[in-house]
Short mmCIF file of C-alpha atoms in Angstrom, two decimals:
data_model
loop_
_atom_site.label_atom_id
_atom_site.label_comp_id
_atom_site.label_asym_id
_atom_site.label_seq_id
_atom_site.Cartn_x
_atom_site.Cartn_y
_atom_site.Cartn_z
CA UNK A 14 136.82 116.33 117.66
CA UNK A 15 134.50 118.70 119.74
CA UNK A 16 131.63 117.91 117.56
CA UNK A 17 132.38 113.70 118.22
CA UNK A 18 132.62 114.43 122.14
CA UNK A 19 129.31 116.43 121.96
CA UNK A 20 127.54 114.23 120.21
CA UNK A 21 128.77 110.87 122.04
CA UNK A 22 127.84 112.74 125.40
CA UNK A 23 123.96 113.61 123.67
CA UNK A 24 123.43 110.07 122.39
CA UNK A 25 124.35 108.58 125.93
CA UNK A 26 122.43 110.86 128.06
CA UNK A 27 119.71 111.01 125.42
CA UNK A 28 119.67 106.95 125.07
CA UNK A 29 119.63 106.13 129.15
CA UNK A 30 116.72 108.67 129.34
CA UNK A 31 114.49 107.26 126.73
CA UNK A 32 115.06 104.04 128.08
CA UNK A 33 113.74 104.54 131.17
CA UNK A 34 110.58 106.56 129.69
CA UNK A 35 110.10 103.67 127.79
CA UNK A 36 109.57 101.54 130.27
CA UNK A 37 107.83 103.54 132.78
CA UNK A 38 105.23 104.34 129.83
CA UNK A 39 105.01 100.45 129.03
CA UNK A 40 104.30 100.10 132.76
CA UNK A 41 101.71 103.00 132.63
CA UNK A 42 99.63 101.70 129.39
CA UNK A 43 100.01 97.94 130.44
CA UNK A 44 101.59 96.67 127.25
CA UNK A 45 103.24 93.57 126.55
CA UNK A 46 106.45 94.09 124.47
CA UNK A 47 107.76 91.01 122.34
CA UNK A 48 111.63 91.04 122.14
CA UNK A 49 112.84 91.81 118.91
CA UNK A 50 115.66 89.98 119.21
CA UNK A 51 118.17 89.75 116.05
CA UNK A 52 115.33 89.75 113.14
CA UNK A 53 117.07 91.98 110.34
CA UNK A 54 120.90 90.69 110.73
CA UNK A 55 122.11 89.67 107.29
CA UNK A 56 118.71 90.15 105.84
CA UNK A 57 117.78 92.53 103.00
CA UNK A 58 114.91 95.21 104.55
CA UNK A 59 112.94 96.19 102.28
CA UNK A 60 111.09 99.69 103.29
CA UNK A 61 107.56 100.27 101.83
CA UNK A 62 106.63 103.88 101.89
CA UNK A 63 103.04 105.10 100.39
CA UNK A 64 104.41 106.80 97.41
CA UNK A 65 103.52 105.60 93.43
CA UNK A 66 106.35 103.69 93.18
CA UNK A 67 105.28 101.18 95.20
CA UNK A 68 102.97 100.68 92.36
CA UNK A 69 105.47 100.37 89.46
CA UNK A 70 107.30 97.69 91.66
CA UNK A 71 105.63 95.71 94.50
CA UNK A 72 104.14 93.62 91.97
CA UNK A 73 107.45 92.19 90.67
CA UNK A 74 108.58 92.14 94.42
CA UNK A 75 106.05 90.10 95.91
CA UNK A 76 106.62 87.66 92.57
CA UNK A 77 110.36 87.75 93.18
CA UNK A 78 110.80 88.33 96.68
CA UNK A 79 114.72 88.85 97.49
CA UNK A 80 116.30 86.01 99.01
CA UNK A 81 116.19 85.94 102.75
CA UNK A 82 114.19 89.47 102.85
CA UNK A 83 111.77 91.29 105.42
CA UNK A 84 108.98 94.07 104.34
CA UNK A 85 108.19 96.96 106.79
CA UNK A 86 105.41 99.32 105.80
CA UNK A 87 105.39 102.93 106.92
CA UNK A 88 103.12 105.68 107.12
CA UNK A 89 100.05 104.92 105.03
CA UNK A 90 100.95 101.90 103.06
CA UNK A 91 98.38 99.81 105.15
CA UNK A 92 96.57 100.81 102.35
CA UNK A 93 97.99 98.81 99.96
CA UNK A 94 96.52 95.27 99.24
CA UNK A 95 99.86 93.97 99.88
CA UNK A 96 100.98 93.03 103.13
CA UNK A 97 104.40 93.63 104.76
CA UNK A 98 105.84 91.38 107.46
CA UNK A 99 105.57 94.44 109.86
CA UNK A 100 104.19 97.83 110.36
CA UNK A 101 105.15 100.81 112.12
CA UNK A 102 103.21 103.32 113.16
CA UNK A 103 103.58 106.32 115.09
CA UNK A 104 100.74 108.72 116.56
CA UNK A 105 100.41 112.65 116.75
CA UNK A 106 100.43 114.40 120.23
CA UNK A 107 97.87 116.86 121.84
CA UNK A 108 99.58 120.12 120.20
CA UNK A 109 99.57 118.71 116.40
CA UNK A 110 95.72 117.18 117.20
CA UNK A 111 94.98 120.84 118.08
CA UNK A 112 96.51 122.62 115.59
CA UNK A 113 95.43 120.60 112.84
CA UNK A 114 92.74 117.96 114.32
CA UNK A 115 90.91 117.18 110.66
CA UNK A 116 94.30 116.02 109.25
CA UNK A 117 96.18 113.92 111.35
CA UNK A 118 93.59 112.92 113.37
CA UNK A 119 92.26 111.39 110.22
CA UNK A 120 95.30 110.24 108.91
CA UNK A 121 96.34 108.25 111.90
CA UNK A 122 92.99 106.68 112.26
CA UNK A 123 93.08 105.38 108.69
CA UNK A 124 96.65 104.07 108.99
CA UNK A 125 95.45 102.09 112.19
CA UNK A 126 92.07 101.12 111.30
CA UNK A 127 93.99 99.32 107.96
CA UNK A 128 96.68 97.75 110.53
CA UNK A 129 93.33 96.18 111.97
CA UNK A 130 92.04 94.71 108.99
CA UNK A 131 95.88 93.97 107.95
CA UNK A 132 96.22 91.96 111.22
CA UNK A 133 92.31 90.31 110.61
CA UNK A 134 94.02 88.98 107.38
CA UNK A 135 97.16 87.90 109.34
CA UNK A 136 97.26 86.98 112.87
CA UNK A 137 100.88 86.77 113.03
CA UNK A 138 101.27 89.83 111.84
CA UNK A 139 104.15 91.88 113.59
CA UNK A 140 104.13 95.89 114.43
CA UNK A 141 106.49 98.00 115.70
CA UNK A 142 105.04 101.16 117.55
CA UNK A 143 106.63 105.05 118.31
CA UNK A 144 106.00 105.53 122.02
CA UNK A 145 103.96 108.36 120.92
CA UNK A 146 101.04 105.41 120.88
CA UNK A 147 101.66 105.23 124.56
CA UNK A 148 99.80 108.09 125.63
CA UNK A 149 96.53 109.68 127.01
CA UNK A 150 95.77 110.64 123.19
CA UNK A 151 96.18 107.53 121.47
CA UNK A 152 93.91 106.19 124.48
CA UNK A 153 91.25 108.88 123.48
CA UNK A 154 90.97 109.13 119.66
CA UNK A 155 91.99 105.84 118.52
CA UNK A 156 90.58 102.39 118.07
CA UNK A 157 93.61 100.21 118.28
CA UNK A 158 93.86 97.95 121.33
CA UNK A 159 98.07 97.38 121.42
CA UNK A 160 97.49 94.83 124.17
CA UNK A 161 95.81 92.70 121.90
CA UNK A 162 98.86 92.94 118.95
CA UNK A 163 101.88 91.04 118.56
CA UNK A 164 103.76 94.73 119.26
CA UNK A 165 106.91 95.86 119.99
CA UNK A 166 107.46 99.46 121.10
CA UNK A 167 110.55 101.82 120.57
CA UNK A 168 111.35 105.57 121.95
CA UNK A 169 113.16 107.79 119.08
CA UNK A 170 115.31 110.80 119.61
CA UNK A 171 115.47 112.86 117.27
CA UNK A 172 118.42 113.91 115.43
CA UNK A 173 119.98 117.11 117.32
CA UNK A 174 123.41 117.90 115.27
CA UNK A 175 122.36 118.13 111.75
CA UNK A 176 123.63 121.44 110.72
CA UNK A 177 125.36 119.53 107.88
CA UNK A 178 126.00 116.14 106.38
CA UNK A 179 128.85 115.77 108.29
CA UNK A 180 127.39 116.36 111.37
CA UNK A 181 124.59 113.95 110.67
CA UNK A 182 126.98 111.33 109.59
CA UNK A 183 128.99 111.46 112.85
CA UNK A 184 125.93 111.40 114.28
CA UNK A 185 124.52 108.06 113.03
CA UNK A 186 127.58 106.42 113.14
CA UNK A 187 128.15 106.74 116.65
CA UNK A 188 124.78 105.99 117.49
CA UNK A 189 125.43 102.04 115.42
CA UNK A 190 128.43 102.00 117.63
CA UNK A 191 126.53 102.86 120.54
CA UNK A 192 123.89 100.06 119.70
CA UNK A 193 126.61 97.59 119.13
CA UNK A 194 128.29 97.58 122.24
CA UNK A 195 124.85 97.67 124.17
CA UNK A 196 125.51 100.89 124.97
CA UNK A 197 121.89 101.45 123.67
CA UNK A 198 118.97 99.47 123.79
CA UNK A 199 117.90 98.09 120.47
CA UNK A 200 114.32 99.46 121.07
CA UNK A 201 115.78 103.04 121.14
CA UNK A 202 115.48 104.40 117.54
CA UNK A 203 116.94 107.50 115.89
CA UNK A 204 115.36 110.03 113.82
CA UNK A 205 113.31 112.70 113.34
CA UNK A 206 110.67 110.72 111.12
CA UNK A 207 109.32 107.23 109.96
CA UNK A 208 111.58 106.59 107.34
CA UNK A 209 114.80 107.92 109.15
CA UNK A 210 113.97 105.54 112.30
CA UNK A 211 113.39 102.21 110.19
CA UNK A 212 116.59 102.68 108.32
CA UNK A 213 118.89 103.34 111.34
CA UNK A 214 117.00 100.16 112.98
CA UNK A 215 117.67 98.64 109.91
CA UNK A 216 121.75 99.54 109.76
CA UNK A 217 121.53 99.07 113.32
CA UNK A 218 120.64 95.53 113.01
CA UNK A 219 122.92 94.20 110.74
CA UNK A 220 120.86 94.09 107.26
CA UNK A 221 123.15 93.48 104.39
CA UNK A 222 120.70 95.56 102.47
CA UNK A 223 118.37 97.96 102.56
CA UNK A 224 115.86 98.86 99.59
CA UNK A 225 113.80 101.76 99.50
CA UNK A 226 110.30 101.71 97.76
CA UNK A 227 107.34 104.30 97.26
CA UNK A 228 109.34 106.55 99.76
CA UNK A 229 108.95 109.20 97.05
CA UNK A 230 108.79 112.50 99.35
CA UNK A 231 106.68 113.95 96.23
CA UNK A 232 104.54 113.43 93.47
CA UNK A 233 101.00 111.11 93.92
CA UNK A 234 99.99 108.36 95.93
CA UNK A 235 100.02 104.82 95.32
CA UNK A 236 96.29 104.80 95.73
CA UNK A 237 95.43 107.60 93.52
CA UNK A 238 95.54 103.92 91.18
CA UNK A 239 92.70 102.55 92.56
CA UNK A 240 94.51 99.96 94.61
CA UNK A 241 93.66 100.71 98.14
CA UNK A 242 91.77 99.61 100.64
CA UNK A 243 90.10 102.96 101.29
CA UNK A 244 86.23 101.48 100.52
CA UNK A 245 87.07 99.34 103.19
CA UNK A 246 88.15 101.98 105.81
CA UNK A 247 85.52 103.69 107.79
CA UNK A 248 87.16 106.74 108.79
CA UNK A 249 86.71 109.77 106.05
CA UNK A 250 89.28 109.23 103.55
CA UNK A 251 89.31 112.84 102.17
CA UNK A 252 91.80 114.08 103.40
CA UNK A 253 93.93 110.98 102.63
CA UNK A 254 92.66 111.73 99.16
CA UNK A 255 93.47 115.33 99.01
CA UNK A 256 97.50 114.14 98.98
CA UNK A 257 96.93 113.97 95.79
CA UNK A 258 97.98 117.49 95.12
CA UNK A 259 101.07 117.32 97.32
CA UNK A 260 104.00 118.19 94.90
CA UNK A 261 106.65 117.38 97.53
CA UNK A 262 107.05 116.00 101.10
CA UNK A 263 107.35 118.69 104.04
CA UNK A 264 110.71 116.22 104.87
CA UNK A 265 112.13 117.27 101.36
CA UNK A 266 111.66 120.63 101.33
CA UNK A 267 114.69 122.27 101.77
CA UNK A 268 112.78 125.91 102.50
CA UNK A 269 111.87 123.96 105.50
CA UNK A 270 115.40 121.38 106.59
CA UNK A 271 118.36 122.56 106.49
CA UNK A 272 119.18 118.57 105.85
CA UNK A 273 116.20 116.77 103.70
CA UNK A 274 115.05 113.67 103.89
CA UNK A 275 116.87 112.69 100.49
CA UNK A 276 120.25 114.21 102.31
CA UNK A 277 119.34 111.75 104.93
CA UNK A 278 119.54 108.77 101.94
CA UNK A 279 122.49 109.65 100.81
CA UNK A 280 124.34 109.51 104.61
CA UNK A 281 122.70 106.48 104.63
CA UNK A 282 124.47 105.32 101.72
CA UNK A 283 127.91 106.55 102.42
CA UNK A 284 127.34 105.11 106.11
CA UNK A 285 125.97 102.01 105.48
CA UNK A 286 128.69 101.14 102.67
CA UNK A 287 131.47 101.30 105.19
CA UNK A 288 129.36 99.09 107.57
CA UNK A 289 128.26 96.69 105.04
CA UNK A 290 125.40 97.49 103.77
CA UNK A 291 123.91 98.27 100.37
CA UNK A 292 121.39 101.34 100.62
CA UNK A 293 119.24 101.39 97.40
CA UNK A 294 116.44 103.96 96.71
CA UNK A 295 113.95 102.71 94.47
CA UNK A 296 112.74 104.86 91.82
CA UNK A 297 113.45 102.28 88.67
CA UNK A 298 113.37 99.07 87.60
CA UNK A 299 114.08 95.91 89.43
#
């Protein structure tokens, strides 16, 4: 009961307070902000990670799309040739720039400079932004003009209790709750990465399903095929390239989370099947 209490007091305070960041930063940076209105309820979300999977089945998708259904692309699958109904895209702060400039400088400017050509090929293309693109760095090392985009723009908090699944679990669910009452604004996202966010936006709003694809956490690429759009991108693709020797995603290593990002599929699971909706993780056939 203590743990419930704690976290309903955390998600509250920690909702009202990233609402009103939110909108003093959308005020700052001079953004419009579409409303996002009801897009996912009763639809089947399908989430399009950069992993090879997406290879073995985005093909057979984009033949057979699921009735009723809405693609989001994460992280760097802008890359791939095929294009989602909306990306999301997040942006590094000062600390990680410094730290580590060459990599996720790099990375981030690849993943927006393909959301450019992705929105070239499609003007009605829709993208969801982390409020970390609503800063002084963005404005500095990036390219992308989010005044010009059909955008919407969310603030995450991160996940604070997840000592254990149960904690996680009690976590989420209160947060839908939370959401569902208004408690919440719907632009208010939860998680401590990508994948994490669009899911609980995804349970959040009502989808009946959601599939998982080329969220792999391990393993190569999808475009260690051949089937980017890397000779297109003029940022050095390198170290974009060098992934290729990742064995496993910093998320899923469990030397580094207590709770990995697999863990976090599985709550998702067991959550969303008392709410109503089918979680599927995509590793085989269709």
């Amino acid at each position: 009961m203590i743990d419930r209490i704690v976290i309903l007091i955390y998600l509250v305070f920690s909702g009202f307070r990233a609402n009103r960041i939110l909108t003093k930063k959308k005020k700052r940076f001079g953004v419009r902000d579409d409303n996002l209105g009801n897009i996912f309820e009763g639809k089947t979300v399908i989430i399009l990670g950069n992993g090879n999977s997406l290879n073995n089945h985005l093909d057979r998708i984009s033949e057979n799309m699921p009735e009723n259904s809405i693609t989001v692309g994460i992280s760097l699958s802008t890359l791939h040739p095929f294009n989602a109904d909306i990306y999301y895209s997040e942006f590094p702060n000062q600390t990680r720039i410094k730290n580590n400039n060459k990599y996720y400088l790099s990375y981030s400017r690849i993943r927006e400079e393909a959301i450019n050509l992705k929105c070239i090929e499609n003007n009605k293309l829709k993208l969801f932004f982390d409020h970390s693109c609503l800063s002084n760095v963005h404005e500095q090392y990036s390219g992308l003009e989010l005044n010009n985009l059909n955008s919407t723009f969310f603030y995450h908090i991160p996940y604070k209790f997840n000592k254990n699944i149960k904690q996680l679990s009690i976590t989420l669910k209160t947060f839908y709750f939370l959401k569902k009452f208004g408690i919440i604004k719907n632009n208010i996202l939860l998680g401590n990465f990508s994948l994490a966010r669009l899911m609980e936006m995804a349970l959040s709003g009502k989808s009946k399903k959601i599939i998982l694809i080329g969220c792999d956490f391990g393993g190569l690429p999808f475009y260690n095929s051949n089937r980017s759009v890397l000779n297109k991108i003029n940022e050095n693709s390198e170290i974009i390239l060098e992934q290729q020797n990742k064995t496993i995603h910093t998320t899923n290593d469990r030397e580094l989370n207590i709770i990995t990002a697999e863990d976090m599929i599985n709550v998702f699971k067991k959550v969303g099947r008392g709410l109503g909706c089918d979680v599927q993780h995509y590793l085989g056939d269709l």
